[in-house]
């Protein structure tokens, strides 16, 4: 079965939501029927521990950190996933951004 759509989950600090929205719009992510710029945002708590050799956006080397962040969910055409992830990475402040691409078996549109 061919997958037509994927959902991207993007974890990002609240301070970068607007620039992320513009990046997603620039590649037509979140275009559903006669609507565009469609996405959902949830507040979450992120945890991580910076290890030797990294350059963390937040946190101290070797210590577990936690900060509020946003989980942004957006639907994209499967063939546009790579292009969309590249656009996200250009504006994302994290050294290792968490961006999950989840194939959608079925949608309502």
PDB file of C-alpha atoms in Angstrom:
ATOM      1  CA  UNK A   1       0.000   0.000   0.000  1.00  0.00           C
ATOM      2  CA  UNK A   2       1.320   3.415  -0.949  1.00  0.00           C
ATOM      3  CA  UNK A   3       1.372   6.066   1.772  1.00  0.00           C
ATOM      4  CA  UNK A   4       0.126   9.444   0.533  1.00  0.00           C
ATOM      5  CA  UNK A   5       0.573  11.491   3.730  1.00  0.00           C
ATOM      6  CA  UNK A   6       2.847  11.594   6.748  1.00  0.00           C
ATOM      7  CA  UNK A   7       2.496  13.413  10.023  1.00  0.00           C
ATOM      8  CA  UNK A   8       5.570  15.238  11.270  1.00  0.00           C
ATOM      9  CA  UNK A   9       6.053  15.674  15.010  1.00  0.00           C
ATOM     10  CA  UNK A  10       8.475  18.502  15.712  1.00  0.00           C
ATOM     11  CA  UNK A  11       9.736  19.320  19.205  1.00  0.00           C
ATOM     12  CA  UNK A  12      10.845  22.942  19.474  1.00  0.00           C
ATOM     13  CA  UNK A  13      11.106  25.739  22.057  1.00  0.00           C
ATOM     14  CA  UNK A  14       8.125  28.072  22.241  1.00  0.00           C
ATOM     15  CA  UNK A  15      10.367  30.976  21.187  1.00  0.00           C
ATOM     16  CA  UNK A  16      10.768  29.433  17.714  1.00  0.00           C
ATOM     17  CA  UNK A  17       7.129  28.644  16.858  1.00  0.00           C
ATOM     18  CA  UNK A  18       6.607  31.625  14.560  1.00  0.00           C
ATOM     19  CA  UNK A  19       9.753  30.991  12.516  1.00  0.00           C
ATOM     20  CA  UNK A  20       8.809  27.305  12.289  1.00  0.00           C
ATOM     21  CA  UNK A  21       5.338  28.212  11.017  1.00  0.00           C
ATOM     22  CA  UNK A  22       6.895  30.355   8.274  1.00  0.00           C
ATOM     23  CA  UNK A  23       9.301  27.559   7.300  1.00  0.00           C
ATOM     24  CA  UNK A  24       6.432  25.054   7.079  1.00  0.00           C
ATOM     25  CA  UNK A  25       4.367  27.480   5.004  1.00  0.00           C
ATOM     26  CA  UNK A  26       7.297  28.008   2.620  1.00  0.00           C
ATOM     27  CA  UNK A  27       7.187  24.299   1.644  1.00  0.00           C
ATOM     28  CA  UNK A  28       3.363  24.046   1.737  1.00  0.00           C
ATOM     29  CA  UNK A  29       3.324  21.725   4.760  1.00  0.00           C
ATOM     30  CA  UNK A  30      -0.072  21.578   6.440  1.00  0.00           C
ATOM     31  CA  UNK A  31      -2.047  22.075   3.218  1.00  0.00           C
ATOM     32  CA  UNK A  32      -5.349  20.235   3.611  1.00  0.00           C
ATOM     33  CA  UNK A  33      -7.984  20.724   0.926  1.00  0.00           C
ATOM     34  CA  UNK A  34      -8.847  24.427   0.686  1.00  0.00           C
ATOM     35  CA  UNK A  35      -6.866  25.272   3.842  1.00  0.00           C
ATOM     36  CA  UNK A  36      -3.185  25.816   4.404  1.00  0.00           C
ATOM     37  CA  UNK A  37      -0.958  26.480   7.423  1.00  0.00           C
ATOM     38  CA  UNK A  38      -2.809  23.704   9.319  1.00  0.00           C
ATOM     39  CA  UNK A  39      -0.975  22.409  12.370  1.00  0.00           C
ATOM     40  CA  UNK A  40      -1.523  21.468  15.995  1.00  0.00           C
ATOM     41  CA  UNK A  41       0.581  22.548  18.954  1.00  0.00           C
ATOM     42  CA  UNK A  42       0.810  20.881  22.369  1.00  0.00           C
ATOM     43  CA  UNK A  43       2.868  21.900  25.376  1.00  0.00           C
ATOM     44  CA  UNK A  44       5.175  19.113  26.582  1.00  0.00           C
ATOM     45  CA  UNK A  45       8.116  18.741  28.966  1.00  0.00           C
ATOM     46  CA  UNK A  46      11.353  17.681  27.285  1.00  0.00           C
ATOM     47  CA  UNK A  47      14.199  15.863  29.081  1.00  0.00           C
ATOM     48  CA  UNK A  48      17.779  15.339  27.873  1.00  0.00           C
ATOM     49  CA  UNK A  49      21.371  15.018  29.040  1.00  0.00           C
ATOM     50  CA  UNK A  50      24.155  16.630  26.998  1.00  0.00           C
ATOM     51  CA  UNK A  51      27.092  14.237  26.489  1.00  0.00           C
ATOM     52  CA  UNK A  52      30.753  14.968  25.781  1.00  0.00           C
ATOM     53  CA  UNK A  53      31.355  16.468  22.368  1.00  0.00           C
ATOM     54  CA  UNK A  54      28.013  18.190  21.923  1.00  0.00           C
ATOM     55  CA  UNK A  55      27.050  21.848  21.914  1.00  0.00           C
ATOM     56  CA  UNK A  56      23.611  22.019  23.598  1.00  0.00           C
ATOM     57  CA  UNK A  57      21.170  24.864  22.976  1.00  0.00           C
ATOM     58  CA  UNK A  58      20.156  24.509  26.648  1.00  0.00           C
ATOM     59  CA  UNK A  59      21.505  22.455  29.526  1.00  0.00           C
ATOM     60  CA  UNK A  60      24.836  21.594  31.102  1.00  0.00           C
ATOM     61  CA  UNK A  61      27.201  18.825  30.067  1.00  0.00           C
ATOM     62  CA  UNK A  62      26.466  15.545  31.863  1.00  0.00           C
ATOM     63  CA  UNK A  63      23.376  16.837  33.714  1.00  0.00           C
ATOM     64  CA  UNK A  64      19.787  15.840  32.996  1.00  0.00           C
ATOM     65  CA  UNK A  65      17.828  18.901  31.948  1.00  0.00           C
ATOM     66  CA  UNK A  66      14.116  19.492  31.537  1.00  0.00           C
ATOM     67  CA  UNK A  67      12.366  22.420  29.918  1.00  0.00           C
ATOM     68  CA  UNK A  68       8.903  23.091  28.550  1.00  0.00           C
ATOM     69  CA  UNK A  69       8.748  22.850  24.780  1.00  0.00           C
ATOM     70  CA  UNK A  70       6.151  22.506  22.065  1.00  0.00           C
ATOM     71  CA  UNK A  71       5.208  19.463  20.033  1.00  0.00           C
ATOM     72  CA  UNK A  72       4.074  20.696  16.637  1.00  0.00           C
ATOM     73  CA  UNK A  73       2.167  18.251  14.432  1.00  0.00           C
ATOM     74  CA  UNK A  74       1.700  18.872  10.727  1.00  0.00           C
ATOM     75  CA  UNK A  75       0.513  16.717   7.829  1.00  0.00           C
ATOM     76  CA  UNK A  76       2.628  16.630   4.670  1.00  0.00           C
ATOM     77  CA  UNK A  77       2.624  14.714   1.412  1.00  0.00           C
ATOM     78  CA  UNK A  78       4.946  11.720   1.760  1.00  0.00           C
ATOM     79  CA  UNK A  79       7.037  12.863  -1.220  1.00  0.00           C
ATOM     80  CA  UNK A  80       7.666  16.213   0.523  1.00  0.00           C
ATOM     81  CA  UNK A  81       8.919  14.818   3.857  1.00  0.00           C
ATOM     82  CA  UNK A  82      12.651  15.235   3.153  1.00  0.00           C
ATOM     83  CA  UNK A  83      12.228  18.764   1.779  1.00  0.00           C
ATOM     84  CA  UNK A  84      10.081  19.712   4.789  1.00  0.00           C
ATOM     85  CA  UNK A  85      12.578  18.309   7.304  1.00  0.00           C
ATOM     86  CA  UNK A  86      15.377  20.296   5.640  1.00  0.00           C
ATOM     87  CA  UNK A  87      13.298  23.497   5.906  1.00  0.00           C
ATOM     88  CA  UNK A  88      12.665  22.775   9.598  1.00  0.00           C
ATOM     89  CA  UNK A  89      16.356  22.157  10.321  1.00  0.00           C
ATOM     90  CA  UNK A  90      17.269  25.557   8.836  1.00  0.00           C
ATOM     91  CA  UNK A  91      15.263  27.357  11.550  1.00  0.00           C
ATOM     92  CA  UNK A  92      15.499  24.882  14.443  1.00  0.00           C
ATOM     93  CA  UNK A  93      17.854  25.915  17.265  1.00  0.00           C
ATOM     94  CA  UNK A  94      18.661  22.422  18.591  1.00  0.00           C
ATOM     95  CA  UNK A  95      21.887  20.687  17.617  1.00  0.00           C
ATOM     96  CA  UNK A  96      19.913  17.424  17.266  1.00  0.00           C
ATOM     97  CA  UNK A  97      16.277  18.381  16.557  1.00  0.00           C
ATOM     98  CA  UNK A  98      13.674  15.689  17.156  1.00  0.00           C
ATOM     99  CA  UNK A  99      11.511  15.423  14.043  1.00  0.00           C
ATOM    100  CA  UNK A 100       9.451  12.246  13.660  1.00  0.00           C
ATOM    101  CA  UNK A 101       7.913  11.340  10.292  1.00  0.00           C
ATOM    102  CA  UNK A 102       4.960   9.002  10.821  1.00  0.00           C
ATOM    103  CA  UNK A 103       3.243   7.408   7.797  1.00  0.00           C
ATOM    104  CA  UNK A 104      -0.525   7.889   7.875  1.00  0.00           C
ATOM    105  CA  UNK A 105      -2.511   4.830   6.890  1.00  0.00           C
ATOM    106  CA  UNK A 106      -5.675   6.855   6.410  1.00  0.00           C
ATOM    107  CA  UNK A 107      -6.901  10.422   6.835  1.00  0.00           C
ATOM    108  CA  UNK A 108     -10.351  11.982   6.775  1.00  0.00           C
ATOM    109  CA  UNK A 109      -9.501  14.194   3.779  1.00  0.00           C
TER     110      UNK A 109
END
